[in-house]
Coordinates of C-alpha atoms in Angstrom, one line a residue:
A1 CA -154.7 45.0 16.6
V2 CA -153.3 44.4 20.1
I3 CA -155.5 45.1 23.1
W4 CA -154.1 45.6 26.6
F5 CA -156.3 45.7 29.7
L6 CA -155.3 48.6 31.9
G7 CA -157.8 47.8 34.7
H8 CA -161.4 48.7 35.3
S9 CA -162.5 50.5 32.1
G10 CA -159.0 51.3 30.8
W11 CA -157.7 49.9 27.5
A12 CA -154.7 50.4 25.2
I13 CA -155.1 49.4 21.6
K14 CA -152.4 49.3 19.0
T15 CA -153.7 49.4 15.5
K16 CA -151.7 49.4 12.3
N17 CA -150.9 53.2 12.4
H18 CA -152.3 54.4 15.8
F19 CA -152.0 53.8 19.5
L20 CA -155.2 54.5 21.5
V21 CA -155.4 54.9 25.2
I22 CA -159.0 54.9 26.7
D23 CA -160.2 55.8 30.2
Y24 CA -156.8 55.3 31.9
W25 CA -157.0 55.1 35.7
P26 CA -153.6 54.7 37.4
N27 CA -155.2 53.1 40.5
G28 CA -153.2 51.5 43.2
A29 CA -149.4 51.3 43.8
M30 CA -147.4 51.8 40.6
P31 CA -145.0 48.9 40.0
S32 CA -141.3 49.4 39.9
N33 CA -141.2 48.9 36.1
P34 CA -144.6 50.2 34.8
G35 CA -145.5 49.3 31.3
L36 CA -148.1 47.8 29.1
S37 CA -147.2 44.3 30.2
N38 CA -148.5 45.1 33.7
G39 CA -151.3 47.4 32.6
W40 CA -149.6 50.8 33.2
I41 CA -148.7 53.5 30.7
D42 CA -145.0 54.4 30.4
P43 CA -145.0 57.1 27.7
A44 CA -141.5 56.0 26.6
E45 CA -143.1 52.9 25.2
L46 CA -145.4 54.9 23.0
K47 CA -142.8 57.4 21.6
G48 CA -142.7 57.6 17.9
G49 CA -146.3 56.5 17.4
K50 CA -149.5 58.3 16.5
V51 CA -151.1 58.4 19.9
E52 CA -154.6 59.4 20.8
V53 CA -155.8 59.5 24.4
F54 CA -159.5 59.4 25.3
A55 CA -161.3 60.1 28.6
S56 CA -165.1 59.5 28.4
H57 CA -166.0 61.7 31.4
F58 CA -164.8 63.3 34.6
H59 CA -165.2 60.5 37.1
Q60 CA -161.8 59.6 38.6
D61 CA -162.0 56.0 37.5
H62 CA -162.2 57.1 33.9
Y63 CA -160.1 60.3 33.9
S64 CA -156.7 61.1 35.4
P65 CA -154.8 64.4 34.9
A66 CA -151.7 62.2 34.8
I67 CA -152.4 61.6 31.1
F68 CA -151.2 65.1 30.3
S69 CA -147.7 64.5 31.7
W70 CA -147.2 62.1 28.7
K71 CA -147.1 65.2 26.4
E72 CA -143.5 65.8 27.4
Q73 CA -142.4 62.5 25.8
I74 CA -145.1 62.2 23.2
P75 CA -145.5 65.8 21.9
G76 CA -147.8 64.7 19.1
A77 CA -150.3 63.0 21.4
T78 CA -153.9 64.1 20.8
Y79 CA -156.4 64.2 23.7
F80 CA -160.2 63.6 23.4
L81 CA -162.2 64.5 26.5
G82 CA -165.8 64.1 27.4
L83 CA -165.2 66.7 30.1
R84 CA -163.9 70.2 30.4
P85 CA -161.0 70.2 33.0
R86 CA -161.0 73.0 35.5
D87 CA -157.2 73.1 35.6
Q88 CA -155.0 74.3 32.7
V89 CA -154.2 71.4 30.5
P90 CA -152.7 70.9 27.0
A91 CA -155.0 71.4 24.0
Y92 CA -157.7 68.8 23.6
E93 CA -160.7 68.0 21.5
Y94 CA -164.0 68.2 23.5
M95 CA -166.4 65.3 22.9
E96 CA -170.1 66.1 23.2
G97 CA -173.0 63.8 22.8
R98 CA -173.9 62.7 19.2
M99 CA -170.8 64.2 17.7
E100 CA -169.6 62.8 14.4
K101 CA -166.2 64.1 13.2
R102 CA -163.1 63.0 11.4
Y103 CA -159.6 63.7 12.6
G104 CA -157.4 62.7 9.7
D105 CA -157.9 58.9 9.2
L106 CA -159.7 58.5 12.5
K107 CA -163.4 58.9 12.8
L108 CA -165.1 59.6 16.1
T109 CA -168.9 59.1 16.8
T110 CA -170.2 59.8 20.3
I111 CA -173.4 59.3 22.3
P112 CA -174.4 61.0 25.5
A113 CA -173.9 58.5 28.4
T114 CA -176.7 58.0 30.9
D115 CA -174.4 58.6 33.8
A116 CA -171.8 61.2 32.6
G117 CA -169.9 62.2 29.6
V118 CA -170.0 60.1 26.4
G119 CA -169.8 56.7 24.9
M120 CA -167.4 56.6 22.0
V121 CA -167.1 54.8 18.7
I122 CA -163.6 55.0 17.2
E123 CA -163.1 54.0 13.6
V124 CA -159.5 53.7 12.6
D125 CA -157.3 51.5 10.4
G126 CA -160.3 49.4 9.4
L127 CA -161.2 48.7 13.1
T128 CA -164.5 49.8 14.8
I129 CA -164.3 50.1 18.6
F130 CA -167.2 50.9 20.8
H131 CA -166.3 52.0 24.4
A132 CA -169.5 52.8 26.2
G133 CA -168.0 54.8 29.0
D134 CA -170.7 55.0 31.7
H135 CA -173.6 54.5 29.3
T136 CA -175.7 51.8 30.9
N137 CA -179.3 50.9 31.6
G138 CA -180.4 51.8 35.1
K139 CA -184.1 51.0 35.0
D140 CA -186.3 47.9 35.1
G141 CA -187.3 47.2 31.5
M142 CA -185.2 49.7 29.6
M143 CA -184.3 53.4 29.9
K144 CA -185.3 55.3 26.8
A145 CA -182.2 57.5 27.3
Y146 CA -180.1 54.3 27.1
S147 CA -181.8 52.4 24.3
D148 CA -182.2 55.5 22.1
E149 CA -178.5 56.0 21.9
I150 CA -177.8 52.3 21.1
D151 CA -180.4 52.6 18.4
Y152 CA -178.7 55.8 17.2
L153 CA -175.5 53.9 16.6
K154 CA -177.3 51.1 14.8
D155 CA -179.0 53.7 12.5
K156 CA -175.5 55.0 11.7
G157 CA -174.7 51.6 10.4
I158 CA -172.2 50.9 13.2
R159 CA -171.2 47.3 13.9
P160 CA -168.3 47.2 16.3
D161 CA -165.4 44.9 15.9
I162 CA -164.7 45.3 19.7
C163 CA -167.4 46.3 22.2
F164 CA -166.4 47.3 25.7
M165 CA -169.3 47.8 28.1
G166 CA -169.6 48.3 31.9
I167 CA -171.3 45.6 34.0
L168 CA -171.0 46.8 37.6
G169 CA -171.0 50.2 39.4
C170 CA -172.8 52.1 42.1
S171 CA -174.0 54.8 39.7
L172 CA -174.7 52.5 36.7
G173 CA -178.0 50.8 37.9
N174 CA -178.4 47.5 39.7
P175 CA -176.7 44.5 38.1
P176 CA -179.9 43.0 36.5
Q177 CA -180.7 46.3 34.9
V178 CA -177.2 46.8 33.6
R179 CA -177.2 43.2 32.3
D180 CA -180.5 43.8 30.4
G181 CA -178.9 46.9 28.8
V182 CA -175.8 45.0 27.7
I183 CA -178.0 42.3 26.2
Y184 CA -180.0 45.0 24.3
A185 CA -176.8 46.5 23.0
L186 CA -175.3 43.2 21.9
E187 CA -178.6 42.2 20.2
T188 CA -178.8 45.6 18.5
L189 CA -175.3 46.2 17.4
N190 CA -174.1 42.6 17.0
P191 CA -170.4 43.2 17.6
K192 CA -167.8 40.6 16.7
V193 CA -166.3 40.7 20.1
F194 CA -167.6 41.7 23.5
I195 CA -165.4 42.5 26.5
P196 CA -167.0 43.5 29.9
M197 CA -165.4 46.2 32.0
H198 CA -166.0 48.5 35.0
A199 CA -165.5 45.8 37.7
Q200 CA -161.9 46.7 38.6
T201 CA -159.8 43.6 38.0
R202 CA -162.3 41.1 39.5
E203 CA -162.1 38.3 36.9
I204 CA -164.8 36.3 38.7
D205 CA -167.3 39.1 38.1
Y206 CA -166.5 39.3 34.4
R207 CA -166.5 35.5 34.0
T208 CA -169.9 35.2 35.9
F209 CA -171.4 37.9 33.7
I210 CA -170.3 36.3 30.5
D211 CA -171.4 32.8 31.6
G212 CA -174.8 34.2 32.2
I213 CA -175.3 35.6 28.7
K214 CA -173.0 33.7 26.3
D215 CA -175.6 31.1 25.3
R216 CA -177.7 33.9 23.8
F217 CA -174.9 35.0 21.5
G218 CA -173.3 32.2 19.6
S219 CA -171.9 34.5 17.0
I220 CA -170.3 37.0 19.4
Q221 CA -166.9 36.1 20.8
M222 CA -166.6 37.1 24.5
A223 CA -163.4 37.6 26.5
V224 CA -162.7 37.7 30.2
P225 CA -160.1 40.3 31.5
G226 CA -158.6 39.5 34.8
N227 CA -155.2 41.2 35.5
R228 CA -153.9 44.5 34.4
G229 CA -151.6 43.8 31.4
D230 CA -153.7 40.9 30.1
H231 CA -153.8 41.3 26.4
F232 CA -155.4 40.0 23.2
V233 CA -154.7 40.1 19.5
Y234 CA -157.6 40.9 17.2
S235 CA -157.3 39.8 13.6
K236 CA -159.7 38.9 10.8
G237 CA -162.7 39.2 13.1
R238 CA -161.3 36.9 15.8
L239 CA -159.7 37.5 19.2
T240 CA -156.8 35.3 20.4
D241 CA -154.5 35.3 23.4
P242 CA -150.9 35.2 22.1
R243 CA -149.1 33.9 25.2
K244 CA -147.6 30.5 24.4
D245 CA -148.0 29.1 27.9
W246 CA -151.7 29.7 28.0
G247 CA -154.5 27.5 26.8
I248 CA -155.1 29.6 23.8
G249 CA -158.3 29.7 21.9
Q250 CA -161.1 29.5 24.5
T251 CA -163.9 31.0 22.4
A252 CA -167.6 31.2 22.4
E253 CA -167.4 27.7 20.9
G254 CA -165.5 26.2 23.9
G255 CA -162.0 25.3 24.9
K256 CA -159.9 25.2 28.0
P257 CA -158.6 28.2 29.9
G258 CA -154.9 28.3 30.6
K259 CA -152.7 29.7 33.3
C260 CA -149.9 32.2 33.1
G261 CA -146.4 31.0 33.8
D262 CA -146.3 33.0 37.1
N263 CA -149.6 31.3 38.2
R264 CA -151.7 34.4 38.1
E265 CA -155.3 33.8 37.4
A266 CA -155.6 33.7 33.6
C267 CA -157.5 36.0 31.4
S268 CA -159.2 33.7 28.9
V269 CA -161.0 34.2 25.7
R270 CA -164.5 32.8 25.8

C-alpha cells in the first residue's frame, strides 16, 4: 500500500484494489498543479480506480464539501460520512458509532469519537487501518468514554496495520492527556505502525511526540509526517520511504533521516 499525507488529519491510501481518501481538508492556497505529490487531490489522478472517500465528522478540518465535486470525474466514488450534511450532496453511507458493516470486499467498523463523529477501522485488501478522527483522551487519568471504545476494538480482535491518531487540538484535551490516550491505544491495540496527525504540517510537533514515547514501544514502527505529499510504502508489516534521495529506513530501531532533493524538511520513518 502507498500512503500520502494530505496535511493535518488527511490521508490518501492506495491498496491493491482500492483508493481511500480520509478526512481531506484543502487548507491554504492550492498549488498550480495540485496532486498527490504535493498533498492535494486531483480527481483526474484517481479516475478508473475503486475510490472510497471518508469524513469522520463535520469539523472543517476533517470535512470539506469539495469532495463531492470529484463525483463528476469519478462517478463510482463511494462516500462514507460521520455527519449528515445540511446541503444536498450525492448519495453517501452514514457512519454512526459502533457500526460494523461490509461493503463488498471492504469492512468498516466505527466507534463514537469523544469530540465529534466517529473513529474508523477500514479493512480492505488484507490491510487494517485505524483512523481515530477526533477520538482522544481529554481527562487526567483516562476518560471512560475514550478507553471503552479502544477496548471495544480490541475485543473485536482488531490489530491495525496502520494507526493514525491525533496529538494536538484545542478540543481534544491538553497535550499530556492526549498523549496518555495515545499510549493507552498503542498498548491496547498494538498496531504495526503508528503515525501521529492533527498538528497541521508541523513536523517538529510530530517528531517531539514520537521522541517522547518511542522507547515504550520497540515493536511499533513510528513515522513522522512533515509536508503535504510526503508518502510511505507499507509492505509485509513494515513502512519505508521510497524516495531515492532520502536517508531511507529510519525505523524504531534507528537510522539517519534524509533530506528531499529540494531541501524541504524531510518526513522520516522512525
